[in-house]
Short mmCIF file of C-alpha atoms in Angstrom, two decimals:
data_model
loop_
_atom_site.label_atom_id
_atom_site.label_comp_id
_atom_site.label_asym_id
_atom_site.label_seq_id
_atom_site.Cartn_x
_atom_site.Cartn_y
_atom_site.Cartn_z
CA MET X 346 33.37 -63.84 207.79
CA THR X 347 36.78 -61.75 206.85
CA ILE X 348 37.92 -58.77 204.37
CA ARG X 349 38.58 -61.37 201.76
CA GLU X 350 35.73 -63.22 201.61
CA ILE X 351 33.48 -60.51 201.58
CA ASP X 352 35.27 -59.10 198.97
CA GLU X 353 35.00 -62.05 196.99
CA ARG X 354 31.50 -62.78 197.32
CA MET X 355 30.60 -59.22 196.54
CA THR X 356 33.18 -59.93 193.90
CA ALA X 357 30.56 -62.70 192.22
CA ILE X 358 27.12 -60.50 193.31
CA GLU X 359 28.08 -58.18 190.98
CA GLU X 360 29.48 -60.31 188.49
CA GLU X 361 26.51 -62.37 188.37
CA MET X 362 23.97 -59.58 188.67
CA ARG X 363 25.52 -58.09 185.29
CA GLY X 364 24.56 -61.51 183.28
CA GLU X 365 21.91 -62.48 181.33
CA GLY X 366 19.16 -64.68 182.83
CA VAL X 367 18.81 -63.51 186.33
CA THR X 368 15.71 -63.35 187.31
CA PHE X 369 13.63 -61.24 189.06
CA ALA X 370 13.07 -63.07 192.37
CA ARG X 371 17.00 -63.96 192.07
CA ARG X 372 18.04 -60.29 191.69
CA LYS X 373 15.92 -58.94 194.53
CA ALA X 374 17.68 -62.27 196.71
CA LEU X 375 21.57 -61.05 195.44
CA GLU X 376 20.70 -57.51 196.22
CA HIS X 377 18.98 -58.47 199.31
CA GLU X 378 22.44 -60.33 200.61
CA TYR X 379 25.15 -57.02 198.66
CA ALA X 380 23.19 -55.19 201.81
CA SER X 381 24.16 -57.33 204.57
CA LEU X 382 27.25 -57.36 203.04
CA CYS X 383 27.34 -53.49 202.85
CA ASN X 384 26.69 -53.32 206.51
CA ALA X 385 29.00 -55.40 207.21
CA CYS X 386 31.66 -53.28 204.84
CA GLU X 387 30.90 -50.37 208.26
CA ASN X 388 33.40 -51.79 210.82
CA LEU X 389 36.54 -52.55 209.24
CA THR X 390 39.92 -53.06 211.47
CA ALA X 391 43.05 -51.08 210.34
CA HIS X 392 44.00 -54.20 208.96
CA ASP X 393 40.58 -54.18 207.28
CA ASN X 394 41.64 -51.31 205.70
CA VAL X 395 45.07 -52.44 204.36
CA TYR X 396 43.52 -55.00 202.23
CA LEU X 397 41.86 -52.83 200.59
CA ALA X 398 44.33 -49.94 199.91
CA ARG X 399 46.25 -53.08 198.05
CA HIS X 400 43.38 -53.86 196.49
CA ARG X 401 44.39 -55.01 193.24
CA ARG X 402 41.04 -54.02 191.24
CA ARG X 403 41.69 -51.24 193.25
CA PRO X 404 41.87 -47.80 190.20
CA LYS X 405 45.54 -46.94 189.88
CA VAL X 406 46.43 -42.90 188.66
CA ASP X 407 45.49 -43.52 184.84
CA ASP X 408 42.01 -44.23 185.92
CA TYR X 409 41.83 -41.18 188.07
CA ILE X 410 43.33 -39.28 185.33
CA ASN X 411 41.45 -40.48 182.49
CA ALA X 412 38.26 -39.55 184.90
CA LEU X 413 39.32 -36.26 185.86
CA PHE X 414 40.93 -34.78 183.27
CA THR X 415 41.16 -34.46 179.62
CA ASP X 416 43.62 -33.34 177.13
CA LEU X 417 46.78 -35.48 178.27
CA PHE X 418 50.03 -34.35 177.30
CA VAL X 419 52.70 -37.25 178.89
CA GLN X 420 56.18 -36.34 179.88
CA ARG X 421 58.14 -38.61 180.54
CA GLY X 422 61.99 -38.72 182.11
CA ASP X 423 64.59 -36.76 183.89
CA LEU X 424 66.78 -34.86 181.67
CA LEU X 425 69.24 -37.07 183.31
CA SER X 426 69.31 -40.86 183.66
CA LYS X 427 66.34 -42.95 182.92
CA GLU X 428 62.41 -42.98 182.59
CA ASP X 429 60.94 -43.95 185.57
CA GLN X 430 57.54 -45.83 184.42
CA SER X 431 56.53 -46.20 188.26
CA ILE X 432 55.80 -42.37 187.82
CA PHE X 433 52.84 -41.14 185.56
CA GLY X 434 51.86 -37.79 184.48
CA GLY X 435 52.14 -34.60 182.79
CA ILE X 436 49.73 -31.81 181.52
CA ALA X 437 46.17 -31.60 180.96
CA MET X 438 42.98 -30.23 181.32
CA PHE X 439 40.59 -29.67 184.12
CA HIS X 440 37.66 -27.95 183.54
CA GLY X 441 38.84 -25.62 181.67
CA ILE X 442 42.38 -25.04 182.46
CA PRO X 443 45.67 -26.27 182.31
CA VAL X 444 46.98 -28.44 185.50
CA THR X 445 49.65 -30.53 186.13
CA VAL X 446 49.29 -34.32 187.47
CA LEU X 447 51.46 -37.34 188.74
CA GLY X 448 50.99 -40.29 190.78
CA HIS X 449 52.91 -43.80 191.53
CA ARG X 450 51.67 -46.40 189.35
CA LYS X 451 50.95 -49.80 189.84
CA GLY X 452 50.11 -52.38 187.42
CA ARG X 453 47.41 -54.57 186.69
CA ASN X 454 48.90 -58.16 186.45
CA ILE X 455 51.98 -59.26 186.85
CA ASN X 456 54.11 -58.06 183.79
CA GLU X 457 52.84 -55.06 184.34
CA ASN X 458 54.38 -54.88 188.32
CA MET X 459 57.36 -55.34 186.97
CA GLN X 460 57.32 -52.71 184.19
CA TYR X 461 56.31 -50.14 186.93
CA ASN X 462 58.45 -52.30 189.88
CA PHE X 463 55.06 -51.93 191.58
CA GLY X 464 55.10 -48.52 192.29
CA MET X 465 57.98 -47.68 193.94
CA PRO X 466 59.97 -45.12 192.11
CA GLU X 467 63.93 -44.25 191.97
CA PRO X 468 65.20 -41.72 192.37
CA GLU X 469 64.75 -41.17 188.12
CA GLY X 470 60.87 -41.16 189.28
CA TYR X 471 61.54 -38.71 191.44
CA ARG X 472 63.70 -36.32 189.85
CA LYS X 473 60.77 -36.33 187.25
CA ALA X 474 58.16 -36.03 189.14
CA LEU X 475 59.85 -32.74 190.26
CA ARG X 476 60.89 -31.44 186.96
CA MET X 477 57.09 -31.66 185.68
CA MET X 478 55.99 -28.86 189.05
CA LYS X 479 58.65 -26.94 189.07
CA GLN X 480 57.72 -26.27 185.55
CA ALA X 481 54.27 -26.32 186.54
CA GLU X 482 55.39 -23.68 188.82
CA LYS X 483 57.48 -20.61 186.41
CA PHE X 484 53.71 -21.75 184.18
CA GLY X 485 51.29 -21.43 187.13
CA ARG X 486 49.64 -24.58 186.90
CA PRO X 487 48.12 -25.99 189.38
CA ILE X 488 49.43 -29.59 191.21
CA ILE X 489 47.43 -32.54 192.04
CA THR X 490 49.17 -36.05 192.93
CA PHE X 491 47.97 -39.41 193.21
CA ILE X 492 50.34 -41.27 195.80
CA ASP X 493 49.53 -45.03 195.81
CA THR X 494 53.46 -47.18 196.89
CA PRO X 495 54.76 -49.09 199.41
CA GLY X 496 57.73 -47.04 199.26
CA ALA X 497 60.60 -45.94 197.69
CA TYR X 498 62.44 -48.56 195.50
CA PRO X 499 65.45 -49.90 198.15
CA GLY X 500 67.34 -51.09 195.53
CA LEU X 501 71.71 -51.45 195.37
CA GLU X 502 71.52 -49.30 192.12
CA ALA X 503 68.17 -46.49 193.46
CA GLU X 504 71.04 -45.57 196.45
CA GLN X 505 73.82 -44.91 194.26
CA HIS X 506 71.66 -42.94 192.40
CA GLY X 507 71.04 -40.95 194.83
CA GLN X 508 67.47 -42.11 196.37
CA SER X 509 67.38 -40.59 199.61
CA ASN X 510 69.25 -36.80 197.85
CA ALA X 511 65.95 -37.11 194.95
CA ILE X 512 63.53 -38.02 197.53
CA ALA X 513 64.86 -34.84 200.45
CA LYS X 514 64.94 -32.83 197.64
CA ASN X 515 61.29 -33.47 196.30
CA LEU X 516 60.59 -31.76 199.88
CA ALA X 517 62.52 -29.11 200.01
CA GLU X 518 61.72 -27.80 196.86
CA MET X 519 57.63 -28.93 197.24
CA SER X 520 57.39 -26.59 200.29
CA ALA X 521 58.53 -23.63 197.98
CA ILE X 522 56.60 -24.14 194.99
CA ARG X 523 54.60 -21.16 194.03
CA THR X 524 51.63 -22.97 192.81
CA PRO X 525 48.37 -24.80 194.44
CA ILE X 526 49.05 -28.60 195.23
CA ILE X 527 46.94 -31.05 196.04
CA SER X 528 47.27 -34.25 197.19
CA ILE X 529 45.62 -37.66 197.60
CA VAL X 530 46.07 -40.58 199.07
CA THR X 531 45.22 -43.06 197.11
CA GLY X 532 45.70 -46.27 198.23
CA GLU X 533 48.30 -47.05 200.66
CA GLY X 534 50.84 -44.41 201.57
CA SER X 535 54.08 -45.08 202.62
CA SER X 536 57.98 -43.94 203.45
CA GLY X 537 59.32 -41.12 201.92
CA GLY X 538 58.48 -43.27 199.09
CA ALA X 539 54.76 -41.46 199.63
CA LEU X 540 55.44 -38.15 201.16
CA ALA X 541 57.69 -37.00 198.14
CA ILE X 542 55.19 -36.57 195.58
CA GLY X 543 52.82 -35.47 199.66
CA VAL X 544 53.88 -31.82 200.38
CA ALA X 545 51.03 -30.07 199.01
CA ASN X 546 48.88 -27.31 200.24
CA LYS X 547 45.71 -30.09 200.67
CA VAL X 548 45.84 -33.16 201.36
CA PHE X 549 43.50 -35.83 201.58
CA MET X 550 42.43 -39.91 202.02
CA LEU X 551 40.38 -42.06 200.20
CA GLU X 552 38.14 -43.94 202.94
CA HIS X 553 40.03 -47.15 202.45
CA ALA X 554 43.47 -45.53 202.38
CA VAL X 555 46.03 -46.31 204.20
CA TYR X 556 49.93 -43.88 205.29
CA SER X 557 52.70 -44.20 207.72
CA VAL X 558 55.68 -43.91 207.96
CA LEU X 559 56.04 -47.61 206.42
CA SER X 560 54.58 -50.74 205.90
CA PRO X 561 52.29 -52.27 209.19
CA GLU X 562 55.03 -56.00 208.10
CA GLY X 563 58.54 -53.78 208.23
CA PHE X 564 56.83 -52.24 211.65
CA ALA X 565 56.34 -55.40 213.06
CA SER X 566 59.59 -56.87 211.66
CA ILE X 567 61.60 -53.92 213.55
CA LEU X 568 59.65 -54.50 216.66
CA TRP X 569 58.96 -57.37 217.91
CA LYS X 570 61.13 -58.82 214.69
CA ASP X 571 58.10 -60.91 213.83
CA SER X 572 56.06 -59.92 210.61
CA SER X 573 52.90 -62.34 211.07
CA ARG X 574 51.87 -60.57 213.92
CA ALA X 575 51.65 -56.85 210.94
CA ALA X 576 47.99 -57.16 211.74
CA GLU X 577 48.69 -56.11 215.56
CA ALA X 578 51.02 -53.21 214.03
CA CYS X 579 48.22 -51.38 211.45
CA ASP X 580 46.53 -50.95 215.44
CA LEU X 581 49.22 -49.15 217.11
CA MET X 582 49.91 -47.03 213.77
CA LYS X 583 47.86 -45.24 213.27
CA LEU X 584 47.73 -45.27 209.84
CA THR X 585 43.00 -44.79 208.17
CA ALA X 586 41.95 -42.51 207.47
CA GLN X 587 40.10 -41.40 210.20
CA ASP X 588 42.87 -41.46 212.53
CA LEU X 589 44.82 -39.18 210.31
CA TYR X 590 42.36 -37.06 210.27
CA SER X 591 41.80 -36.72 213.79
CA PHE X 592 45.24 -35.90 214.49
CA GLY X 593 44.79 -32.79 211.88
CA VAL X 594 47.42 -34.82 209.49
CA ILE X 595 44.93 -34.89 206.40
CA ASP X 596 42.23 -32.41 205.87
CA GLY X 597 39.76 -34.55 204.02
CA ILE X 598 38.10 -37.85 203.79
CA ILE X 599 36.47 -39.21 200.73
CA PRO X 600 34.26 -41.84 200.98
CA GLU X 601 34.18 -44.97 199.47
CA PRO X 602 31.98 -47.68 198.34
CA PRO X 603 30.73 -49.96 200.75
CA CYS X 604 34.38 -52.37 201.22
CA GLY X 605 36.03 -50.24 198.79
CA VAL X 606 36.34 -47.56 195.64
CA HIS X 607 36.58 -50.70 193.49
CA HIS X 608 33.24 -51.44 193.37
CA ASP X 609 32.27 -48.38 192.50
CA PRO X 610 34.61 -45.73 191.38
CA GLN X 611 32.92 -43.55 188.96
CA ALA X 612 30.99 -42.67 192.53
CA VAL X 613 34.23 -42.09 193.45
CA TYR X 614 34.97 -39.83 190.95
CA LYS X 615 32.19 -37.38 190.97
CA THR X 616 33.18 -36.61 194.91
CA LEU X 617 37.16 -35.69 194.09
CA ASP X 618 35.94 -34.00 190.76
CA ARG X 619 33.78 -31.70 193.63
CA MET X 620 36.52 -31.39 196.33
CA ILE X 621 39.48 -30.19 192.68
CA VAL X 622 36.89 -27.54 192.33
CA LYS X 623 36.24 -26.39 195.72
CA GLU X 624 39.62 -26.39 197.35
CA PHE X 625 41.40 -24.34 193.86
CA ASN X 626 38.38 -21.88 194.07
CA GLU X 627 39.26 -21.02 197.32
CA MET X 628 43.41 -20.91 196.51
CA LYS X 629 42.52 -18.59 194.29
CA ARG X 630 41.89 -15.18 196.93
CA MET X 631 45.21 -17.13 197.91
CA SER X 632 48.33 -15.55 195.91
CA MET X 633 51.31 -17.22 194.55
CA ASN X 634 53.36 -16.76 197.66
CA GLU X 635 50.17 -16.68 200.09
CA ILE X 636 50.17 -20.25 198.77
CA ALA X 637 54.20 -21.23 199.19
CA ARG X 638 54.34 -20.18 202.91
CA ALA X 639 50.53 -21.70 203.77
CA ARG X 640 51.86 -25.69 202.49
CA TYR X 641 56.00 -24.37 204.57
CA LEU X 642 53.31 -23.60 207.90
CA LYS X 643 51.26 -26.41 207.00
CA PHE X 644 54.25 -28.86 207.83
CA ARG X 645 56.05 -26.93 209.53
CA ASN X 646 53.75 -26.85 212.67
CA ILE X 647 52.32 -30.67 211.44
CA ASP X 648 53.92 -31.91 215.03
CA LYS X 649 51.85 -29.43 217.44
CA LEU X 650 48.73 -30.39 215.51
CA VAL X 651 49.57 -34.15 216.34
CA ARG X 652 50.31 -33.79 219.55
CA LYS X 653 47.11 -32.31 220.66
#
């Protein structure tokens, strides 16, 4: 069975078991089949991980924010041009502490995808993100970012409005922000569109998330002039959480339920909550200058980690 077939069958079993009138014998049979399918998810390929990272039922940034934080005050606009809805976030409370949370926003259906530009920010979105982060620095609020994007929007209007400049400015400014930053790759993180909100003290990935310089389809198109070889490209790109952790590019992997977070998101929310608490407690021992310096050195020396 392919990963798609396994996932669809697991979803069908979950729906049947939630229904009424399921006999004891039928429930036992479904549980046995479900366990077998979970075992089949243990040795996934890199291409399988790409499928799960892009899954339409995968939790979105607002799901994570609603599950982990309270009292969200949404911030909008870049104070220069327009509101880019593909970046979502604001000020919230985390265990009684004010924080700034933000991330890429994808839709749950075609209408929302169009509204949020499929999670591909324009320059206004990155300027909005930087505005929120600079405000967080001013008031000493920790920052948590959620990364899930196929990349920055490559359209003509975005380029005319300074797309590359907006991304570059975020990279430079984030490296020096004097407050803790944690970034979590929850789905796909591609290119500078992902890195523009990912220059953090600690970078984590969900188990089936992917993080790379571009999409596998783009890689295959450039290298072989054939986007249909995307599955082959996935293996060469080393884009899985396991690959990147082994290289020292990320700091940890958040476990997911078999065959993806969408089968039990609550379990992942609880793990993320514990991880964020732990990391913030550790960074409390550092001064603001030490936090900024550590982040700068982390990314300045990342090439040495990869070569080991």
